[in-house]
Coordinates of C-alpha atoms in Angstrom, one line a residue:
M55 CA 127.0 69.1 75.4
N56 CA 126.0 72.7 75.9
D57 CA 128.9 74.7 77.4
I58 CA 127.2 76.6 80.2
S59 CA 130.6 78.0 81.5
H60 CA 129.5 81.7 79.9
R61 CA 126.3 81.5 81.8
P62 CA 125.9 84.0 85.0
L63 CA 126.6 82.0 88.1
A64 CA 123.2 82.5 89.4
A65 CA 122.1 80.4 86.3
R66 CA 124.4 77.8 86.7
V67 CA 123.8 77.1 90.3
R68 CA 120.0 77.5 90.2
P69 CA 118.3 74.5 92.2
N70 CA 116.6 71.8 90.2
S71 CA 114.5 70.5 92.4
L72 CA 112.6 71.9 95.5
D73 CA 114.7 69.8 97.8
D74 CA 117.4 72.2 96.8
F75 CA 115.5 75.2 96.8
V76 CA 116.3 77.6 100.0
G77 CA 113.8 79.9 101.8
Q78 CA 110.1 80.6 101.5
Q79 CA 109.6 78.3 104.3
H80 CA 106.2 79.8 104.7
L81 CA 105.2 78.2 101.4
L82 CA 107.3 75.2 101.1
G83 CA 107.6 73.8 104.8
S84 CA 106.1 71.0 106.2
E85 CA 102.1 70.9 105.4
K86 CA 102.5 74.3 103.7
P87 CA 100.3 74.9 100.5
L88 CA 103.2 74.3 97.8
Q89 CA 104.5 71.6 99.5
L90 CA 101.1 70.0 99.6
L91 CA 100.7 70.7 95.6
A92 CA 104.0 69.5 94.8
Q93 CA 103.6 66.2 96.8
S94 CA 100.2 65.7 94.6
K95 CA 102.5 66.2 91.7
Q96 CA 100.0 68.8 90.4
I97 CA 100.2 72.8 89.2
H98 CA 97.6 75.2 89.3
S99 CA 97.2 78.6 88.0
M100 CA 99.0 81.0 90.2
I101 CA 100.9 84.6 90.6
L102 CA 104.1 84.6 92.3
W103 CA 104.7 88.0 93.8
G104 CA 108.2 88.8 95.8
P105 CA 110.9 91.0 95.9
P106 CA 113.8 90.6 93.2
G107 CA 116.2 87.6 93.8
S108 CA 113.5 85.6 96.2
G109 CA 113.2 82.7 94.0
K110 CA 110.0 83.4 91.7
T111 CA 111.2 81.8 88.4
T112 CA 113.2 79.2 90.5
L113 CA 110.3 77.8 92.3
A114 CA 108.3 78.2 89.2
R115 CA 110.4 75.8 87.3
T116 CA 111.0 73.3 89.7
L117 CA 107.0 72.8 90.5
V118 CA 106.3 72.5 86.9
T119 CA 108.9 69.7 86.4
N120 CA 108.0 68.0 89.7
A121 CA 104.2 67.9 87.9
D122 CA 105.4 66.8 84.9
A123 CA 104.3 69.4 82.6
Q124 CA 105.7 71.3 79.6
L125 CA 106.7 74.6 80.2
L126 CA 106.6 77.9 78.4
E127 CA 108.3 81.0 79.3
M128 CA 108.2 84.2 78.3
S129 CA 109.2 87.5 79.6
A130 CA 106.8 90.3 79.7
V131 CA 109.7 92.7 79.1
S132 CA 110.5 91.5 75.8
S133 CA 107.3 89.4 74.6
G134 CA 104.5 91.1 73.1
L135 CA 100.8 90.3 71.9
K136 CA 102.3 88.4 69.0
D137 CA 104.3 86.2 71.2
V138 CA 101.6 85.6 73.6
R139 CA 99.3 84.4 70.5
A140 CA 102.2 82.0 69.4
A141 CA 102.6 80.7 72.9
L142 CA 98.9 80.0 73.2
E143 CA 98.7 78.3 70.0
T144 CA 101.7 75.8 70.8
A145 CA 99.9 74.9 73.9
R146 CA 97.0 74.3 71.7
N147 CA 98.7 71.6 69.4
S148 CA 100.8 70.2 72.3
V149 CA 100.3 66.4 73.0
P150 CA 97.8 65.8 75.8
S151 CA 99.9 66.9 78.7
Q152 CA 99.5 69.9 81.0
T153 CA 101.0 72.6 79.5
V154 CA 102.2 75.9 82.0
V155 CA 102.8 79.1 80.6
F156 CA 105.3 81.1 82.9
I157 CA 105.2 84.9 82.5
D158 CA 108.1 86.9 84.1
E159 CA 107.4 90.4 85.1
V160 CA 103.7 89.7 84.3
H161 CA 103.0 93.2 85.6
R162 CA 104.6 95.1 82.0
F163 CA 101.9 93.2 80.2
N164 CA 98.9 95.6 79.2
K165 CA 95.3 94.7 79.6
A166 CA 94.8 93.3 76.1
Q167 CA 98.0 90.7 76.6
Q168 CA 96.7 89.9 79.9
D169 CA 93.1 89.4 78.5
A170 CA 94.7 86.9 76.0
F171 CA 95.4 84.2 78.4
L172 CA 91.4 84.2 80.1
P173 CA 89.6 81.9 77.8
H174 CA 92.8 79.6 77.5
V175 CA 93.0 79.7 81.4
E176 CA 89.2 79.3 81.7
D177 CA 89.0 76.2 79.6
G178 CA 92.1 74.8 80.6
T179 CA 94.1 75.0 77.6
I180 CA 97.3 76.7 79.7
T181 CA 97.9 76.6 83.6
F182 CA 99.1 80.3 84.0
I183 CA 101.9 81.4 86.4
G184 CA 103.0 85.1 86.6
A185 CA 105.9 86.5 88.6
T186 CA 105.9 90.1 89.5
T187 CA 107.9 92.4 91.9
E188 CA 104.5 94.8 92.2
N189 CA 101.3 94.2 93.8
P190 CA 99.1 92.1 91.5
S191 CA 96.0 93.8 93.1
F192 CA 96.8 96.9 91.1
E193 CA 98.9 95.6 88.1
V194 CA 97.1 92.2 87.3
I195 CA 93.7 92.7 85.7
S196 CA 90.8 91.3 88.0
P197 CA 89.3 88.7 85.7
L198 CA 92.8 87.2 85.6
L199 CA 93.6 87.6 89.2
S200 CA 90.2 85.8 90.3
R201 CA 91.2 82.8 88.1
T202 CA 94.9 82.5 90.1
R203 CA 95.7 81.9 93.6
V204 CA 98.6 84.5 94.8
F205 CA 101.4 83.3 97.0
V206 CA 103.7 86.0 98.5
L207 CA 107.4 85.3 98.5
K208 CA 109.4 87.1 101.2
K209 CA 113.0 88.6 101.0
L210 CA 115.6 86.0 101.7
T211 CA 117.0 86.1 105.2
L212 CA 120.8 86.7 106.0
E213 CA 120.8 83.0 106.7
D214 CA 119.2 81.9 103.1
L215 CA 121.8 84.0 101.2
E216 CA 124.8 82.4 103.7
T217 CA 123.3 78.9 102.5
I218 CA 123.3 80.0 98.7
V219 CA 126.7 81.2 98.9
R220 CA 127.7 78.0 100.1
R221 CA 126.3 76.0 98.2
A222 CA 127.4 77.7 94.8
L223 CA 131.1 77.2 96.5
S224 CA 130.7 73.7 96.8
L225 CA 129.1 73.4 93.3
E226 CA 131.7 75.7 91.3
Y227 CA 134.5 77.2 93.5
S228 CA 135.4 74.7 96.4
T229 CA 139.2 75.6 96.6
T230 CA 137.9 79.4 97.3
D231 CA 139.2 80.6 100.1
I232 CA 136.9 83.0 101.7
D233 CA 136.2 83.5 105.5
D234 CA 132.8 84.0 107.5
E235 CA 133.1 87.1 107.8
S236 CA 133.2 87.9 103.9
I237 CA 130.4 86.2 103.4
E238 CA 128.1 87.8 105.7
L239 CA 129.3 91.1 104.3
M240 CA 128.4 89.9 101.0
C241 CA 124.9 89.1 102.3
N242 CA 124.0 91.8 103.9
Y243 CA 125.0 93.9 100.9
A244 CA 122.7 91.6 98.9
D245 CA 119.9 93.0 100.9
G246 CA 117.5 89.5 100.7
D247 CA 118.4 89.0 96.5
A248 CA 120.3 85.7 95.7
R249 CA 120.6 87.2 92.3
R250 CA 122.9 90.1 93.8
V251 CA 124.6 88.0 96.3
L252 CA 125.7 85.3 93.6
S253 CA 126.9 88.2 91.0
L254 CA 129.0 89.5 93.7
L255 CA 130.4 86.1 94.5
E256 CA 131.4 85.6 90.9
F257 CA 132.7 89.4 90.5
S258 CA 134.9 88.8 93.2
L259 CA 136.4 85.7 92.1
Q260 CA 137.0 87.6 88.7
I261 CA 139.3 89.7 90.8
A262 CA 140.4 87.8 93.5
T263 CA 144.1 86.3 93.7
D264 CA 144.7 82.5 93.8
G265 CA 141.3 81.9 94.6
V266 CA 141.1 84.0 97.9
I267 CA 138.4 86.5 98.2
T268 CA 139.1 89.2 100.7
K269 CA 136.9 91.9 102.2
T270 CA 139.0 94.4 100.1
H271 CA 137.7 92.4 96.9
L272 CA 134.5 92.5 98.0
E273 CA 134.5 96.4 98.7
T274 CA 135.8 97.0 95.4
V275 CA 133.1 94.9 93.7
M276 CA 130.4 96.7 95.7
G277 CA 131.3 100.3 95.6
Q278 CA 128.2 102.1 97.1
T279 CA 125.2 100.0 98.5
Y280 CA 122.0 100.7 97.2
R281 CA 119.1 98.9 99.1
N282 CA 115.7 97.4 96.9
F283 CA 114.1 100.9 97.0
D284 CA 111.7 100.7 93.9
K285 CA 110.8 104.3 93.3
R286 CA 107.1 103.5 91.5
G287 CA 106.4 100.1 93.6
E288 CA 105.2 98.4 96.2
H289 CA 108.7 99.0 98.9
F290 CA 108.3 102.3 97.3
Y291 CA 105.0 103.4 99.1
D292 CA 105.5 100.9 101.8
Q293 CA 109.0 102.7 103.2
I294 CA 106.8 106.2 103.2
S295 CA 103.8 104.9 104.9
A296 CA 106.1 103.7 107.6
L297 CA 107.5 107.0 107.8
H298 CA 104.2 108.5 108.0
K299 CA 102.7 106.4 110.5
A300 CA 106.1 106.6 112.8
L301 CA 105.7 110.6 112.5
R302 CA 102.1 110.4 113.4
G303 CA 102.9 107.7 116.8
S304 CA 105.7 110.3 117.7
D305 CA 108.4 108.0 117.8
P306 CA 111.2 110.3 116.6
D307 CA 113.9 107.4 116.6
A308 CA 111.8 105.3 114.3
S309 CA 111.0 108.0 112.1
L310 CA 114.5 109.1 111.6
Y311 CA 115.3 105.2 110.5
W312 CA 112.7 104.9 108.1
F313 CA 113.8 108.7 106.8
M314 CA 117.3 107.4 106.4
R315 CA 116.2 104.1 104.6
M316 CA 114.7 106.2 102.0
L317 CA 117.4 108.3 101.4
D318 CA 119.7 104.9 101.7
G319 CA 117.5 103.6 98.8
G320 CA 118.1 106.4 96.5
C321 CA 114.7 108.1 97.3
D322 CA 114.7 112.0 95.7
P323 CA 115.0 114.1 99.1
L324 CA 112.7 116.8 97.8
Y325 CA 109.9 114.0 97.6
I326 CA 110.5 113.4 101.3
A327 CA 110.6 117.3 101.9
R328 CA 106.9 117.4 100.0
R329 CA 105.4 114.5 102.2
L330 CA 106.9 116.2 105.5
V331 CA 105.2 119.5 104.6
R332 CA 101.9 117.7 103.8
F333 CA 102.3 116.0 107.2
A334 CA 103.0 119.4 108.9
S335 CA 99.4 120.2 107.9
E336 CA 97.7 116.9 107.8
D337 CA 98.9 115.6 111.3
I338 CA 99.8 118.4 113.5
G339 CA 97.6 121.3 112.5
L340 CA 97.3 124.1 114.6
A341 CA 98.4 122.0 117.4
D342 CA 101.9 123.4 116.5
T343 CA 102.0 126.1 114.0
R344 CA 105.5 126.3 113.7
A345 CA 105.7 122.5 112.2
L346 CA 104.5 124.2 108.8
S347 CA 107.3 126.4 109.0
I348 CA 109.9 124.1 109.9
T349 CA 109.1 121.8 107.2
L350 CA 109.1 124.4 104.8
D351 CA 112.4 126.1 105.7
A352 CA 113.9 122.6 105.6
W353 CA 112.7 122.1 102.2
D354 CA 114.4 125.6 101.0
T355 CA 117.4 124.6 103.0
Y356 CA 117.8 121.4 101.0
S357 CA 117.0 123.4 97.9
R358 CA 119.7 125.6 98.7
L359 CA 122.6 123.1 99.7
G360 CA 121.7 120.1 98.3
S361 CA 123.1 116.3 99.2
P362 CA 124.6 115.5 101.4
E363 CA 124.9 118.6 103.4
G364 CA 120.8 119.5 103.2
E365 CA 119.9 116.1 104.4
L366 CA 120.5 117.2 107.8
S367 CA 117.8 120.0 107.2
L368 CA 115.2 117.5 106.3
A369 CA 116.6 115.1 109.6
Q370 CA 115.5 118.0 111.8
A371 CA 112.2 118.3 110.4
V372 CA 111.8 115.1 110.7
L373 CA 112.5 115.1 114.3
Y374 CA 110.1 118.1 115.3
L375 CA 107.4 116.5 113.3
A376 CA 107.8 113.2 115.4
S377 CA 108.1 115.1 118.6
V378 CA 105.3 117.7 118.9
P379 CA 101.8 117.4 119.7
K380 CA 99.6 115.9 117.1
S381 CA 96.3 116.9 116.0
N382 CA 94.3 116.1 112.8
A383 CA 91.8 118.2 113.2
T384 CA 92.3 120.7 110.2
Y385 CA 92.7 117.6 107.6
V386 CA 89.2 116.5 109.2
A387 CA 87.4 119.5 108.9
F388 CA 88.8 120.2 105.7
K389 CA 87.3 116.8 104.5
A390 CA 83.8 117.1 106.0
V391 CA 83.5 120.7 104.5
R392 CA 84.6 119.8 101.3
K393 CA 82.0 116.7 101.6
Q394 CA 79.3 119.3 102.4
V395 CA 80.0 121.6 99.7
S396 CA 80.2 119.0 97.4
E397 CA 76.8 117.6 97.9
N398 CA 74.7 120.6 98.7
P399 CA 73.4 123.6 96.6
A400 CA 75.7 126.5 96.0
W401 CA 73.8 129.0 98.4
P402 CA 74.1 132.5 97.3
V403 CA 76.2 134.9 99.5
P404 CA 73.8 137.2 102.3
L405 CA 73.6 140.5 101.1
R406 CA 75.2 141.8 104.3
F407 CA 78.3 140.0 103.6
R408 CA 78.9 141.7 99.8
N409 CA 81.0 144.7 99.1
A410 CA 79.1 147.6 97.6
P411 CA 81.9 149.3 95.4
T412 CA 79.2 151.1 93.2
E413 CA 76.2 152.9 94.0
L414 CA 73.6 150.5 92.3
M415 CA 74.8 147.7 94.4
A416 CA 74.4 149.9 97.6
E417 CA 70.8 150.6 96.3
L418 CA 70.2 146.4 96.3
D419 CA 71.0 146.4 99.9
Y420 CA 74.9 145.0 99.4
G421 CA 76.5 145.3 102.3
K422 CA 73.7 146.5 104.6
G423 CA 73.3 145.7 108.2
Y424 CA 76.9 144.4 108.4
R425 CA 78.5 144.8 111.5
Y426 CA 82.6 145.3 111.5
A427 CA 83.9 143.0 114.1
H428 CA 86.5 145.0 115.2
D429 CA 84.1 147.7 116.5
E430 CA 82.6 145.2 119.0
V431 CA 83.7 144.2 122.3
E432 CA 86.5 141.8 122.1
A433 CA 86.4 141.9 118.4
F434 CA 83.1 139.6 117.9
V435 CA 79.6 139.8 116.8
P436 CA 77.8 137.2 119.2
D437 CA 74.7 137.4 117.2
E438 CA 75.9 137.1 113.8
R439 CA 76.2 134.2 111.5
Y440 CA 78.4 133.8 108.4
F441 CA 77.5 130.7 106.6
P442 CA 74.3 131.3 103.8
D443 CA 71.2 132.0 105.3
E444 CA 69.7 129.2 103.5
M445 CA 72.1 126.7 105.6
P446 CA 72.3 125.6 109.2
D447 CA 75.1 125.9 111.4
Q448 CA 77.9 123.5 111.4
Q449 CA 80.8 122.8 113.1
F450 CA 83.7 121.2 110.9
Y451 CA 86.4 122.2 112.8
R452 CA 86.6 120.2 116.4
P453 CA 89.9 121.6 117.9
T454 CA 92.1 119.1 120.3
D455 CA 93.1 119.5 123.6
R456 CA 96.9 119.2 122.5
G457 CA 99.5 121.7 122.2
L458 CA 98.4 125.4 121.0
E459 CA 95.2 124.0 119.6
K460 CA 94.0 123.3 123.2
K461 CA 94.3 127.6 123.8
I462 CA 92.3 127.8 120.3
G463 CA 89.3 125.3 121.5
E464 CA 89.2 127.3 124.9
H465 CA 89.2 130.3 123.1
L466 CA 86.4 129.2 120.5
A467 CA 84.4 127.5 123.4
R468 CA 84.0 131.2 125.3
L469 CA 82.7 132.8 121.7
R470 CA 80.2 130.2 121.5
E471 CA 79.0 130.5 124.9
L472 CA 78.6 134.1 124.1
K473 CA 76.6 133.4 121.1
R474 CA 74.5 131.0 123.6
N475 CA 74.0 133.9 126.1
T476 CA 72.8 136.7 123.2
K477 CA 70.3 134.4 121.8
C478 CA 68.7 133.6 125.4
Q479 CA 68.3 137.4 126.0

């Protein structure tokens, strides 16, 4: 018999049946899709998408075992196209039984490697199961995605992790002394990751005295907590999106929460600073012109002080952006004029608006007829238009009635009224 004592705890206590599987009740509960599939003793091609430690590999293995199918496992981290072809050859030469090829971290396979599976999934040579922490819409090629069903696994709850810890203790460390508070601390630290909580339990036991795990042991093993925050993946963009929407929704408390979540997960504060500057123009604009200055000042302050001192300046900017009036009028106007410019001819600048620094240019009527606005009443020429002569008048910028932009809108409305009165005379 093989000695498995050297294997990590997570591998030693991995469930071998769906009865022992913890979590994902939206997929495995009564009358749920994977429970119904298991009851039929069948397996079909699928993508299991979920955060680290949510049970993707364990679920794949138990479903394959339940269906009495042959399992070929590969990791996209260490396998290449040669390994893919070898696995497919094994599947073709196997006895007449269903062969499941399981690819862990499938998002790491390139297009050519994913393409290699297509005809064999199509003709039934293999059943394909891929596991990924990344959004398969972006990381799995469309032809393969269309031949599979995507199941989304959720981050394990605190209760799920506590169940996993207590099961591991009963199986491997039944004489261990650990109180409920320490188990809760351990599970909170793991942040929904079963593999992490079991590693923490195992490491804690290695330094424990007489089989007693205390909070001191846990704090020694845990060190500094880093939440699940993939700097390039789905969680990263989800949290940025949440911050942006909380700011836009004028909720300073929620905005501060998502800001701190990102810092806690290891996000570069300078990246957050850049996003705040963008927000100041996109979602506040001229409703409060101080917003852009404050965010730039916060960025500069952080650049000078660094972490953790400079993070407070970014928090101040977050609170300000969330609290002031909002306007996307600048953003809307920018998109509208960009569309207009890209879809229409590049009409020439009217002669009256061109400078005439040379005698020849003056002879060609450059600048002829131009009226200097500051010489006019209210520094405004009511019967002048500044678009190209071939282009009809447009209104791209439509101020809102919020903040400073309300006054800007009133001023522009009065100028447009002066224009209308001049045309009528």
